Amino acid sequence: MSQLSETPERGRGRLGAVLVSPTLVLLAAVIGYPIVAALVTSFRGDPSLRNGFFTHGGEFAGLSNYLHWLTQRCGDTTCPPGTLGGHFWGSVLVTLFFTAVTVSLEVAIGVLMAIVMNQSFLGRGFLRAVVLVPWAIPTAVTAKLWFFMFAYDGVINRSLGTHILWTDGAWPARFAVVIADVWKTTPFVALLVLAGMAGIPDDLYEAARIDGAGPFQRFVRITLPLVRPALLVAVVFRVLDVLRIYDLPAILTHGGGGDGHATTTLSILTVQQLQQGYGGASAISTLTFVLIFAVALTLVRVFRVNLVQSEQHGVS
């Protein structure tokens, strides 16, 4: 009898494995092979050219590509004077700066936008549709749009009455990228938070009003805890997106500004290195992958604890 009872379970297990196998094979081909190929290439030297032909290079180089980037310092012949930590570490700091600043602003502004769009007023549907327009515009179009707006005689300088070289100065170029990215992707955060607010019963707010809770108390004690899962999902997605940002700073400032590397992110540095050789570029892409994987793993673990705690304690 025990064998007969186990047969359906085994049959379902085999059926599940068969149904999932095509997806696993596709993921292995699309994701697994490029990762392995890049990792193998990162341990090889870059071929050199002589008389228009590759003469030597491409052999096993060990950790030389990684040591080249990880030990690069300011003042080296390959490092522009004044650049913090060389090309690689400077790009790491620029990428982390964009991640911290843009995600913080997008979360703060996105929550405020969601609160406004969650209210009942005439034209609410039209406002929700208009707010999503920046997010629907392709990033390349957004970058070119803000490039003209940040021009020396563009609408930004004319409106502010300033003469700032937004795409040439180091910090103006960084702030230009931040402003453009916040303008484009804040609606994404607002949309996720708004979806979380839509599931909050009105009875909770009504009970809080009867108990004398003000708007700020209702937001802190009811809205914020209940939308926390949606908000954490938005934060994770946005952090991972900004860590691999490429097209916006590449088109808006060409990865330059100031010393020529003020807005060079890790993805931009990888593409630039491809012109020199695949070995060094593969090493940078592998280091970028390790950084993004570590950040993603940390966020998932931390936020999973918060979600479990919020479900256990409920709304305080």
PDB file of C-alpha atoms in Angstrom:
ATOM      1  CA  MET A   1       0.000   0.000   0.000  1.00  0.00           C
ATOM      2  CA  SER A   2       2.844   2.380   0.797  1.00  0.00           C
ATOM      3  CA  GLN A   3       4.345   1.835  -2.655  1.00  0.00           C
ATOM      4  CA  LEU A   4       1.018   2.566  -4.305  1.00  0.00           C
ATOM      5  CA  SER A   5       0.605   5.766  -2.269  1.00  0.00           C
ATOM      6  CA  GLU A   6       4.084   6.977  -3.227  1.00  0.00           C
ATOM      7  CA  THR A   7       3.626   6.399  -6.934  1.00  0.00           C
ATOM      8  CA  PRO A   8       1.422   9.480  -7.603  1.00  0.00           C
ATOM      9  CA  GLU A   9       3.901  11.697  -5.725  1.00  0.00           C
ATOM     10  CA  ARG A  10       6.803  10.384  -7.748  1.00  0.00           C
ATOM     11  CA  GLY A  11       4.797  10.797 -10.933  1.00  0.00           C
ATOM     12  CA  ARG A  12       4.055  14.429 -10.142  1.00  0.00           C
ATOM     13  CA  GLY A  13       7.709  14.993  -9.293  1.00  0.00           C
ATOM     14  CA  ARG A  14       8.846  13.591 -12.622  1.00  0.00           C
ATOM     15  CA  LEU A  15       6.206  15.588 -14.457  1.00  0.00           C
ATOM     16  CA  GLY A  16       7.337  18.769 -12.707  1.00  0.00           C
ATOM     17  CA  ALA A  17      10.961  18.068 -13.619  1.00  0.00           C
ATOM     18  CA  VAL A  18      10.004  17.511 -17.259  1.00  0.00           C
ATOM     19  CA  LEU A  19       7.979  20.721 -17.395  1.00  0.00           C
ATOM     20  CA  VAL A  20      10.717  22.798 -15.777  1.00  0.00           C
ATOM     21  CA  SER A  21      13.628  21.322 -17.746  1.00  0.00           C
ATOM     22  CA  PRO A  22      13.125  23.420 -20.934  1.00  0.00           C
ATOM     23  CA  THR A  23      13.250  26.590 -18.861  1.00  0.00           C
ATOM     24  CA  LEU A  24      16.378  25.420 -17.048  1.00  0.00           C
ATOM     25  CA  VAL A  25      18.074  24.571 -20.334  1.00  0.00           C
ATOM     26  CA  LEU A  26      17.154  27.971 -21.770  1.00  0.00           C
ATOM     27  CA  LEU A  27      18.459  29.787 -18.686  1.00  0.00           C
ATOM     28  CA  ALA A  28      21.681  27.783 -18.806  1.00  0.00           C
ATOM     29  CA  ALA A  29      22.190  28.731 -22.454  1.00  0.00           C
ATOM     30  CA  VAL A  30      21.227  32.402 -22.140  1.00  0.00           C
ATOM     31  CA  ILE A  31      22.630  33.190 -18.681  1.00  0.00           C
ATOM     32  CA  GLY A  32      24.941  30.405 -17.592  1.00  0.00           C
ATOM     33  CA  TYR A  33      27.127  30.184 -20.699  1.00  0.00           C
ATOM     34  CA  PRO A  34      27.902  33.937 -20.956  1.00  0.00           C
ATOM     35  CA  ILE A  35      28.825  34.054 -17.256  1.00  0.00           C
ATOM     36  CA  VAL A  36      31.166  31.072 -17.562  1.00  0.00           C
ATOM     37  CA  ALA A  37      32.658  32.387 -20.814  1.00  0.00           C
ATOM     38  CA  ALA A  38      33.306  35.823 -19.291  1.00  0.00           C
ATOM     39  CA  LEU A  39      34.865  34.235 -16.220  1.00  0.00           C
ATOM     40  CA  VAL A  40      37.205  32.107 -18.347  1.00  0.00           C
ATOM     41  CA  THR A  41      38.127  35.080 -20.552  1.00  0.00           C
ATOM     42  CA  SER A  42      38.940  37.195 -17.476  1.00  0.00           C
ATOM     43  CA  PHE A  43      41.888  34.885 -16.731  1.00  0.00           C
ATOM     44  CA  ARG A  44      43.381  35.372 -20.202  1.00  0.00           C
ATOM     45  CA  GLY A  45      45.603  38.142 -21.455  1.00  0.00           C
ATOM     46  CA  ASP A  46      44.572  40.547 -24.186  1.00  0.00           C
ATOM     47  CA  PRO A  47      46.084  39.836 -27.637  1.00  0.00           C
ATOM     48  CA  SER A  48      48.418  42.520 -28.946  1.00  0.00           C
ATOM     49  CA  LEU A  49      48.513  43.862 -32.495  1.00  0.00           C
ATOM     50  CA  ARG A  50      51.620  44.040 -34.675  1.00  0.00           C
ATOM     51  CA  ASN A  51      51.412  45.115 -38.304  1.00  0.00           C
ATOM     52  CA  GLY A  52      47.656  44.751 -38.166  1.00  0.00           C
ATOM     53  CA  PHE A  53      47.720  41.129 -36.960  1.00  0.00           C
ATOM     54  CA  PHE A  54      47.368  39.500 -33.548  1.00  0.00           C
ATOM     55  CA  THR A  55      50.859  38.235 -32.701  1.00  0.00           C
ATOM     56  CA  HIS A  56      50.663  37.091 -29.095  1.00  0.00           C
ATOM     57  CA  GLY A  57      48.372  37.243 -26.124  1.00  0.00           C
ATOM     58  CA  GLY A  58      45.206  35.501 -25.153  1.00  0.00           C
ATOM     59  CA  GLU A  59      47.147  32.981 -23.071  1.00  0.00           C
ATOM     60  CA  PHE A  60      46.387  32.160 -19.460  1.00  0.00           C
ATOM     61  CA  ALA A  61      47.277  35.232 -17.384  1.00  0.00           C
ATOM     62  CA  GLY A  62      46.128  34.151 -13.930  1.00  0.00           C
ATOM     63  CA  LEU A  63      44.911  36.977 -11.719  1.00  0.00           C
ATOM     64  CA  SER A  64      46.824  39.697 -13.559  1.00  0.00           C
ATOM     65  CA  ASN A  65      43.661  41.286 -14.989  1.00  0.00           C
ATOM     66  CA  TYR A  66      42.031  41.414 -11.562  1.00  0.00           C
ATOM     67  CA  LEU A  67      45.182  42.722  -9.872  1.00  0.00           C
ATOM     68  CA  HIS A  68      45.481  45.403 -12.536  1.00  0.00           C
ATOM     69  CA  TRP A  69      42.102  46.857 -11.594  1.00  0.00           C
ATOM     70  CA  LEU A  70      42.059  46.150  -7.878  1.00  0.00           C
ATOM     71  CA  THR A  71      45.529  47.589  -7.199  1.00  0.00           C
ATOM     72  CA  GLN A  72      45.243  50.613  -9.470  1.00  0.00           C
ATOM     73  CA  ARG A  73      46.077  53.834  -7.633  1.00  0.00           C
ATOM     74  CA  CYS A  74      45.990  57.555  -8.346  1.00  0.00           C
ATOM     75  CA  GLY A  75      49.113  58.842  -9.999  1.00  0.00           C
ATOM     76  CA  ASP A  76      49.680  55.683 -12.060  1.00  0.00           C
ATOM     77  CA  THR A  77      50.313  56.112 -15.750  1.00  0.00           C
ATOM     78  CA  THR A  78      46.962  54.460 -16.413  1.00  0.00           C
ATOM     79  CA  CYS A  79      45.144  56.616 -13.893  1.00  0.00           C
ATOM     80  CA  PRO A  80      44.283  60.304 -14.473  1.00  0.00           C
ATOM     81  CA  PRO A  81      45.788  62.508 -11.742  1.00  0.00           C
ATOM     82  CA  GLY A  82      43.280  63.247  -9.026  1.00  0.00           C
ATOM     83  CA  THR A  83      41.046  60.272  -9.753  1.00  0.00           C
ATOM     84  CA  LEU A  84      40.213  58.427  -6.541  1.00  0.00           C
ATOM     85  CA  GLY A  85      41.548  54.890  -6.609  1.00  0.00           C
ATOM     86  CA  GLY A  86      42.049  54.668 -10.371  1.00  0.00           C
ATOM     87  CA  HIS A  87      39.511  53.928 -13.075  1.00  0.00           C
ATOM     88  CA  PHE A  88      37.968  50.888 -11.398  1.00  0.00           C
ATOM     89  CA  TRP A  89      37.593  52.175  -7.840  1.00  0.00           C
ATOM     90  CA  GLY A  90      36.526  55.566  -9.127  1.00  0.00           C
ATOM     91  CA  SER A  91      33.788  53.862 -11.141  1.00  0.00           C
ATOM     92  CA  VAL A  92      32.757  51.860  -8.071  1.00  0.00           C
ATOM     93  CA  LEU A  93      32.359  55.058  -6.048  1.00  0.00           C
ATOM     94  CA  VAL A  94      30.445  56.769  -8.853  1.00  0.00           C
ATOM     95  CA  THR A  95      28.119  53.766  -9.199  1.00  0.00           C
ATOM     96  CA  LEU A  96      27.503  53.588  -5.437  1.00  0.00           C
ATOM     97  CA  PHE A  97      26.902  57.344  -5.333  1.00  0.00           C
ATOM     98  CA  PHE A  98      24.270  57.126  -8.063  1.00  0.00           C
ATOM     99  CA  THR A  99      22.677  54.135  -6.325  1.00  0.00           C
ATOM    100  CA  ALA A 100      22.439  55.741  -2.884  1.00  0.00           C
ATOM    101  CA  VAL A 101      21.261  59.175  -4.028  1.00  0.00           C
ATOM    102  CA  THR A 102      18.822  58.193  -6.779  1.00  0.00           C
ATOM    103  CA  VAL A 103      17.156  55.346  -4.870  1.00  0.00           C
ATOM    104  CA  SER A 104      16.744  57.524  -1.757  1.00  0.00           C
ATOM    105  CA  LEU A 105      15.157  60.343  -3.747  1.00  0.00           C
ATOM    106  CA  GLU A 106      12.966  57.983  -5.764  1.00  0.00           C
ATOM    107  CA  VAL A 107      11.634  56.288  -2.643  1.00  0.00           C
ATOM    108  CA  ALA A 108      10.895  59.567  -0.857  1.00  0.00           C
ATOM    109  CA  ILE A 109       9.256  61.246  -3.854  1.00  0.00           C
ATOM    110  CA  GLY A 110       7.541  58.022  -4.969  1.00  0.00           C
ATOM    111  CA  VAL A 111       5.851  57.558  -1.587  1.00  0.00           C
ATOM    112  CA  LEU A 112       4.598  61.161  -1.655  1.00  0.00           C
ATOM    113  CA  MET A 113       3.275  60.701  -5.187  1.00  0.00           C
ATOM    114  CA  ALA A 114       1.524  57.466  -4.187  1.00  0.00           C
ATOM    115  CA  ILE A 115      -0.136  59.195  -1.221  1.00  0.00           C
ATOM    116  CA  VAL A 116      -1.438  61.952  -3.478  1.00  0.00           C
ATOM    117  CA  MET A 117      -2.663  59.548  -6.175  1.00  0.00           C
ATOM    118  CA  ASN A 118      -4.400  57.399  -3.550  1.00  0.00           C
ATOM    119  CA  GLN A 119      -6.693  60.267  -2.548  1.00  0.00           C
ATOM    120  CA  SER A 120     -10.179  60.692  -4.018  1.00  0.00           C
ATOM    121  CA  PHE A 121     -10.402  63.790  -6.210  1.00  0.00           C
ATOM    122  CA  LEU A 122     -11.563  64.830  -9.647  1.00  0.00           C
ATOM    123  CA  GLY A 123      -9.113  63.801 -12.362  1.00  0.00           C
ATOM    124  CA  ARG A 124      -7.308  61.161 -10.312  1.00  0.00           C
ATOM    125  CA  GLY A 125      -7.265  58.686 -13.197  1.00  0.00           C
ATOM    126  CA  PHE A 126      -5.815  61.291 -15.553  1.00  0.00           C
ATOM    127  CA  LEU A 127      -3.112  62.163 -13.014  1.00  0.00           C
ATOM    128  CA  ARG A 128      -2.118  58.521 -12.628  1.00  0.00           C
ATOM    129  CA  ALA A 129      -1.797  58.157 -16.390  1.00  0.00           C
ATOM    130  CA  VAL A 130       0.280  61.339 -16.745  1.00  0.00           C
ATOM    131  CA  VAL A 131       2.617  60.365 -13.915  1.00  0.00           C
ATOM    132  CA  LEU A 132       3.530  57.130 -15.695  1.00  0.00           C
ATOM    133  CA  VAL A 133       4.587  58.901 -18.902  1.00  0.00           C
ATOM    134  CA  PRO A 134       8.265  59.435 -17.864  1.00  0.00           C
ATOM    135  CA  TRP A 135       8.606  55.771 -16.971  1.00  0.00           C
ATOM    136  CA  ALA A 136       7.186  54.719 -20.358  1.00  0.00           C
ATOM    137  CA  ILE A 137       9.700  56.808 -22.320  1.00  0.00           C
ATOM    138  CA  PRO A 138      12.774  54.794 -23.442  1.00  0.00           C
ATOM    139  CA  THR A 139      15.910  55.588 -21.459  1.00  0.00           C
ATOM    140  CA  ALA A 140      17.860  56.645 -24.556  1.00  0.00           C
ATOM    141  CA  VAL A 141      15.149  59.161 -25.440  1.00  0.00           C
ATOM    142  CA  THR A 142      15.071  60.417 -21.849  1.00  0.00           C
ATOM    143  CA  ALA A 143      18.845  60.898 -21.827  1.00  0.00           C
ATOM    144  CA  LYS A 144      18.795  62.844 -25.094  1.00  0.00           C
ATOM    145  CA  LEU A 145      15.861  64.946 -23.899  1.00  0.00           C
ATOM    146  CA  TRP A 146      17.684  65.963 -20.723  1.00  0.00           C
ATOM    147  CA  PHE A 147      20.894  66.478 -22.711  1.00  0.00           C
ATOM    148  CA  PHE A 148      19.223  69.313 -24.615  1.00  0.00           C
ATOM    149  CA  MET A 149      17.594  70.641 -21.450  1.00  0.00           C
ATOM    150  CA  PHE A 150      20.961  70.714 -19.639  1.00  0.00           C
ATOM    151  CA  ALA A 151      22.710  72.446 -22.542  1.00  0.00           C
ATOM    152  CA  TYR A 152      24.509  75.710 -21.838  1.00  0.00           C
ATOM    153  CA  ASP A 153      21.666  77.671 -23.448  1.00  0.00           C
ATOM    154  CA  GLY A 154      19.028  75.072 -22.547  1.00  0.00           C
ATOM    155  CA  VAL A 155      15.804  75.450 -20.635  1.00  0.00           C
ATOM    156  CA  ILE A 156      17.402  74.585 -17.258  1.00  0.00           C
ATOM    157  CA  ASN A 157      19.931  77.422 -17.297  1.00  0.00           C
ATOM    158  CA  ARG A 158      17.379  79.830 -18.748  1.00  0.00           C
ATOM    159  CA  SER A 159      14.824  78.990 -16.074  1.00  0.00           C
ATOM    160  CA  LEU A 160      17.349  79.266 -13.237  1.00  0.00           C
ATOM    161  CA  GLY A 161      19.185  82.236 -14.722  1.00  0.00           C
ATOM    162  CA  THR A 162      22.488  80.360 -14.468  1.00  0.00           C
ATOM    163  CA  HIS A 163      25.352  79.503 -16.811  1.00  0.00           C
ATOM    164  CA  ILE A 164      26.302  76.034 -15.542  1.00  0.00           C
ATOM    165  CA  LEU A 165      28.091  73.531 -17.750  1.00  0.00           C
ATOM    166  CA  TRP A 166      25.945  70.639 -16.613  1.00  0.00           C
ATOM    167  CA  THR A 167      27.524  67.968 -18.795  1.00  0.00           C
ATOM    168  CA  ASP A 168      31.132  69.162 -18.438  1.00  0.00           C
ATOM    169  CA  GLY A 169      31.654  69.845 -14.751  1.00  0.00           C
ATOM    170  CA  ALA A 170      32.210  66.878 -12.429  1.00  0.00           C
ATOM    171  CA  TRP A 171      29.484  67.478  -9.854  1.00  0.00           C
ATOM    172  CA  PRO A 172      27.031  69.216 -12.212  1.00  0.00           C
ATOM    173  CA  ALA A 173      27.292  66.187 -14.520  1.00  0.00           C
ATOM    174  CA  ARG A 174      26.622  63.818 -11.619  1.00  0.00           C
ATOM    175  CA  PHE A 175      23.630  65.830 -10.465  1.00  0.00           C
ATOM    176  CA  ALA A 176      22.349  65.955 -14.038  1.00  0.00           C
ATOM    177  CA  VAL A 177      22.372  62.142 -14.173  1.00  0.00           C
ATOM    178  CA  VAL A 178      20.650  61.960 -10.783  1.00  0.00           C
ATOM    179  CA  ILE A 179      17.924  64.408 -11.805  1.00  0.00           C
ATOM    180  CA  ALA A 180      17.249  62.627 -15.095  1.00  0.00           C
ATOM    181  CA  ASP A 181      17.153  59.178 -13.487  1.00  0.00           C
ATOM    182  CA  VAL A 182      14.881  60.322 -10.643  1.00  0.00           C
ATOM    183  CA  TRP A 183      12.514  61.966 -13.136  1.00  0.00           C
ATOM    184  CA  LYS A 184      12.271  58.791 -15.196  1.00  0.00           C
ATOM    185  CA  THR A 185      12.007  56.021 -12.584  1.00  0.00           C
ATOM    186  CA  THR A 186      10.217  57.640  -9.636  1.00  0.00           C
ATOM    187  CA  PRO A 187       6.835  56.717 -11.213  1.00  0.00           C
ATOM    188  CA  PHE A 188       7.885  53.053 -11.040  1.00  0.00           C
ATOM    189  CA  VAL A 189       8.318  53.292  -7.271  1.00  0.00           C
ATOM    190  CA  ALA A 190       5.105  55.294  -6.944  1.00  0.00           C
ATOM    191  CA  LEU A 191       3.191  52.658  -8.923  1.00  0.00           C
ATOM    192  CA  LEU A 192       4.334  49.809  -6.680  1.00  0.00           C
ATOM    193  CA  VAL A 193       3.603  51.765  -3.504  1.00  0.00           C
ATOM    194  CA  LEU A 194       0.199  52.789  -4.857  1.00  0.00           C
ATOM    195  CA  ALA A 195      -0.600  49.127  -5.527  1.00  0.00           C
ATOM    196  CA  GLY A 196       0.239  48.364  -1.918  1.00  0.00           C
ATOM    197  CA  MET A 197      -1.956  51.199  -0.665  1.00  0.00           C
ATOM    198  CA  ALA A 198      -4.890  49.959  -2.722  1.00  0.00           C
ATOM    199  CA  GLY A 199      -5.045  46.830  -0.570  1.00  0.00           C
ATOM    200  CA  ILE A 200      -5.342  48.682   2.748  1.00  0.00           C
ATOM    201  CA  PRO A 201      -8.945  48.576   4.082  1.00  0.00           C
ATOM    202  CA  ASP A 202     -10.549  51.959   4.734  1.00  0.00           C
ATOM    203  CA  ASP A 203     -11.843  50.623   8.050  1.00  0.00           C
ATOM    204  CA  LEU A 204      -8.342  50.841   9.504  1.00  0.00           C
ATOM    205  CA  TYR A 205      -8.075  54.550   8.716  1.00  0.00           C
ATOM    206  CA  GLU A 206     -11.583  55.187  10.000  1.00  0.00           C
ATOM    207  CA  ALA A 207     -10.830  53.420  13.277  1.00  0.00           C
ATOM    208  CA  ALA A 208      -7.607  55.387  13.628  1.00  0.00           C
ATOM    209  CA  ARG A 209      -9.474  58.677  13.086  1.00  0.00           C
ATOM    210  CA  ILE A 210     -11.984  57.726  15.778  1.00  0.00           C
ATOM    211  CA  ASP A 211      -9.106  56.989  18.151  1.00  0.00           C
ATOM    212  CA  GLY A 212      -7.728  60.470  17.490  1.00  0.00           C
ATOM    213  CA  ALA A 213      -4.761  59.555  15.273  1.00  0.00           C
ATOM    214  CA  GLY A 214      -3.552  62.365  13.025  1.00  0.00           C
ATOM    215  CA  PRO A 215      -2.456  62.075   9.382  1.00  0.00           C
ATOM    216  CA  PHE A 216       1.194  61.523  10.291  1.00  0.00           C
ATOM    217  CA  GLN A 217       0.333  58.870  12.884  1.00  0.00           C
ATOM    218  CA  ARG A 218      -1.929  57.076  10.396  1.00  0.00           C
ATOM    219  CA  PHE A 219       0.873  57.078   7.855  1.00  0.00           C
ATOM    220  CA  VAL A 220       3.497  55.758  10.285  1.00  0.00           C
ATOM    221  CA  ARG A 221       1.282  53.205  12.081  1.00  0.00           C
ATOM    222  CA  ILE A 222      -0.918  51.975   9.217  1.00  0.00           C
ATOM    223  CA  THR A 223       0.241  52.962   5.730  1.00  0.00           C
ATOM    224  CA  LEU A 224       3.981  52.448   6.054  1.00  0.00           C
ATOM    225  CA  PRO A 225       3.881  48.983   7.695  1.00  0.00           C
ATOM    226  CA  LEU A 226       1.308  47.658   5.220  1.00  0.00           C
ATOM    227  CA  VAL A 227       3.043  48.974   2.095  1.00  0.00           C
ATOM    228  CA  ARG A 228       6.468  47.871   3.327  1.00  0.00           C
ATOM    229  CA  PRO A 229       6.526  44.658   1.209  1.00  0.00           C
ATOM    230  CA  ALA A 230       5.792  46.582  -2.008  1.00  0.00           C
ATOM    231  CA  LEU A 231       8.226  49.317  -1.019  1.00  0.00           C
ATOM    232  CA  LEU A 232      11.011  46.822  -0.347  1.00  0.00           C
ATOM    233  CA  VAL A 233      10.440  45.197  -3.728  1.00  0.00           C
ATOM    234  CA  ALA A 234      10.743  48.603  -5.381  1.00  0.00           C
ATOM    235  CA  VAL A 235      13.966  49.331  -3.487  1.00  0.00           C
ATOM    236  CA  VAL A 236      15.536  46.002  -4.467  1.00  0.00           C
ATOM    237  CA  PHE A 237      14.644  46.432  -8.147  1.00  0.00           C
ATOM    238  CA  ARG A 238      15.896  50.002  -8.252  1.00  0.00           C
ATOM    239  CA  VAL A 239      19.160  49.239  -6.453  1.00  0.00           C
ATOM    240  CA  LEU A 240      19.933  46.434  -8.883  1.00  0.00           C
ATOM    241  CA  ASP A 241      19.035  48.647 -11.856  1.00  0.00           C
ATOM    242  CA  VAL A 242      21.249  51.560 -10.796  1.00  0.00           C
ATOM    243  CA  LEU A 243      24.210  49.311  -9.966  1.00  0.00           C
ATOM    244  CA  ARG A 244      24.343  48.335 -13.643  1.00  0.00           C
ATOM    245  CA  ILE A 245      23.292  51.694 -15.095  1.00  0.00           C
ATOM    246  CA  TYR A 246      24.828  52.448 -18.472  1.00  0.00           C
ATOM    247  CA  ASP A 247      22.683  54.128 -21.105  1.00  0.00           C
ATOM    248  CA  LEU A 248      21.576  57.238 -19.181  1.00  0.00           C
ATOM    249  CA  PRO A 249      25.032  58.583 -18.170  1.00  0.00           C
ATOM    250  CA  ALA A 250      26.605  57.279 -21.382  1.00  0.00           C
ATOM    251  CA  ILE A 251      24.234  59.324 -23.550  1.00  0.00           C
ATOM    252  CA  LEU A 252      23.715  62.296 -21.242  1.00  0.00           C
ATOM    253  CA  THR A 253      27.344  62.991 -20.302  1.00  0.00           C
ATOM    254  CA  HIS A 254      29.207  60.374 -22.382  1.00  0.00           C
ATOM    255  CA  GLY A 255      30.531  59.026 -19.084  1.00  0.00           C
ATOM    256  CA  GLY A 256      32.613  62.178 -18.683  1.00  0.00           C
ATOM    257  CA  GLY A 257      32.259  65.433 -16.848  1.00  0.00           C
ATOM    258  CA  GLY A 258      35.069  67.199 -15.042  1.00  0.00           C
ATOM    259  CA  ASP A 259      38.141  64.935 -15.273  1.00  0.00           C
ATOM    260  CA  GLY A 260      36.492  62.861 -17.971  1.00  0.00           C
ATOM    261  CA  HIS A 261      35.421  60.089 -15.592  1.00  0.00           C
ATOM    262  CA  ALA A 262      33.023  61.858 -13.219  1.00  0.00           C
ATOM    263  CA  THR A 263      30.027  59.838 -14.397  1.00  0.00           C
ATOM    264  CA  THR A 264      31.832  56.682 -15.538  1.00  0.00           C
ATOM    265  CA  THR A 265      29.975  53.772 -13.962  1.00  0.00           C
ATOM    266  CA  LEU A 266      31.141  50.177 -13.876  1.00  0.00           C
ATOM    267  CA  SER A 267      29.093  49.303 -16.953  1.00  0.00           C
ATOM    268  CA  ILE A 268      30.525  52.250 -18.897  1.00  0.00           C
ATOM    269  CA  LEU A 269      34.063  51.305 -17.847  1.00  0.00           C
ATOM    270  CA  THR A 270      33.450  47.745 -19.050  1.00  0.00           C
ATOM    271  CA  VAL A 271      32.339  48.930 -22.485  1.00  0.00           C
ATOM    272  CA  GLN A 272      35.312  51.303 -22.716  1.00  0.00           C
ATOM    273  CA  GLN A 273      37.687  48.489 -21.809  1.00  0.00           C
ATOM    274  CA  LEU A 274      36.245  46.312 -24.576  1.00  0.00           C
ATOM    275  CA  GLN A 275      38.067  48.559 -27.030  1.00  0.00           C
ATOM    276  CA  GLN A 276      41.358  47.583 -25.383  1.00  0.00           C
ATOM    277  CA  GLY A 277      40.754  43.864 -24.989  1.00  0.00           C
ATOM    278  CA  TYR A 278      38.343  41.245 -23.791  1.00  0.00           C
ATOM    279  CA  GLY A 279      40.437  39.992 -20.874  1.00  0.00           C
ATOM    280  CA  GLY A 280      40.393  43.236 -18.901  1.00  0.00           C
ATOM    281  CA  ALA A 281      36.752  43.896 -19.773  1.00  0.00           C
ATOM    282  CA  SER A 282      35.767  40.398 -18.645  1.00  0.00           C
ATOM    283  CA  ALA A 283      37.559  40.964 -15.340  1.00  0.00           C
ATOM    284  CA  ILE A 284      35.618  44.189 -14.757  1.00  0.00           C
ATOM    285  CA  SER A 285      32.327  42.537 -15.692  1.00  0.00           C
ATOM    286  CA  THR A 286      33.066  39.673 -13.299  1.00  0.00           C
ATOM    287  CA  LEU A 287      33.872  42.081 -10.468  1.00  0.00           C
ATOM    288  CA  THR A 288      30.681  43.995 -11.264  1.00  0.00           C
ATOM    289  CA  PHE A 289      28.697  40.765 -11.155  1.00  0.00           C
ATOM    290  CA  VAL A 290      30.203  39.888  -7.758  1.00  0.00           C
ATOM    291  CA  LEU A 291      29.345  43.354  -6.414  1.00  0.00           C
ATOM    292  CA  ILE A 292      25.738  43.234  -7.649  1.00  0.00           C
ATOM    293  CA  PHE A 293      25.288  39.661  -6.412  1.00  0.00           C
ATOM    294  CA  ALA A 294      26.613  40.581  -2.956  1.00  0.00           C
ATOM    295  CA  VAL A 295      24.341  43.617  -2.708  1.00  0.00           C
ATOM    296  CA  ALA A 296      21.310  41.639  -3.934  1.00  0.00           C
ATOM    297  CA  LEU A 297      21.978  38.813  -1.476  1.00  0.00           C
ATOM    298  CA  THR A 298      22.345  41.290   1.391  1.00  0.00           C
ATOM    299  CA  LEU A 299      19.141  43.125   0.505  1.00  0.00           C
ATOM    300  CA  VAL A 300      17.136  39.931   0.137  1.00  0.00           C
ATOM    301  CA  ARG A 301      18.320  38.593   3.486  1.00  0.00           C
ATOM    302  CA  VAL A 302      17.782  41.864   5.357  1.00  0.00           C
ATOM    303  CA  PHE A 303      14.409  42.592   3.809  1.00  0.00           C
ATOM    304  CA  ARG A 304      13.234  39.007   4.270  1.00  0.00           C
ATOM    305  CA  VAL A 305      13.818  39.381   7.999  1.00  0.00           C
ATOM    306  CA  ASN A 306      11.865  42.624   8.019  1.00  0.00           C
ATOM    307  CA  LEU A 307       8.985  41.029   6.134  1.00  0.00           C
ATOM    308  CA  VAL A 308       8.830  38.091   8.529  1.00  0.00           C
ATOM    309  CA  GLN A 309       8.894  40.428  11.504  1.00  0.00           C
ATOM    310  CA  SER A 310       6.171  42.636  10.048  1.00  0.00           C
ATOM    311  CA  GLU A 311       3.946  39.607   9.395  1.00  0.00           C
ATOM    312  CA  GLN A 312       4.489  38.310  12.934  1.00  0.00           C
ATOM    313  CA  HIS A 313       3.900  41.576  14.755  1.00  0.00           C
ATOM    314  CA  GLY A 314       1.267  42.974  12.400  1.00  0.00           C
ATOM    315  CA  VAL A 315       0.314  46.635  12.426  1.00  0.00           C
ATOM    316  CA  SER A 316       1.277  48.315  15.685  1.00  0.00           C
TER     317      SER A 316
END
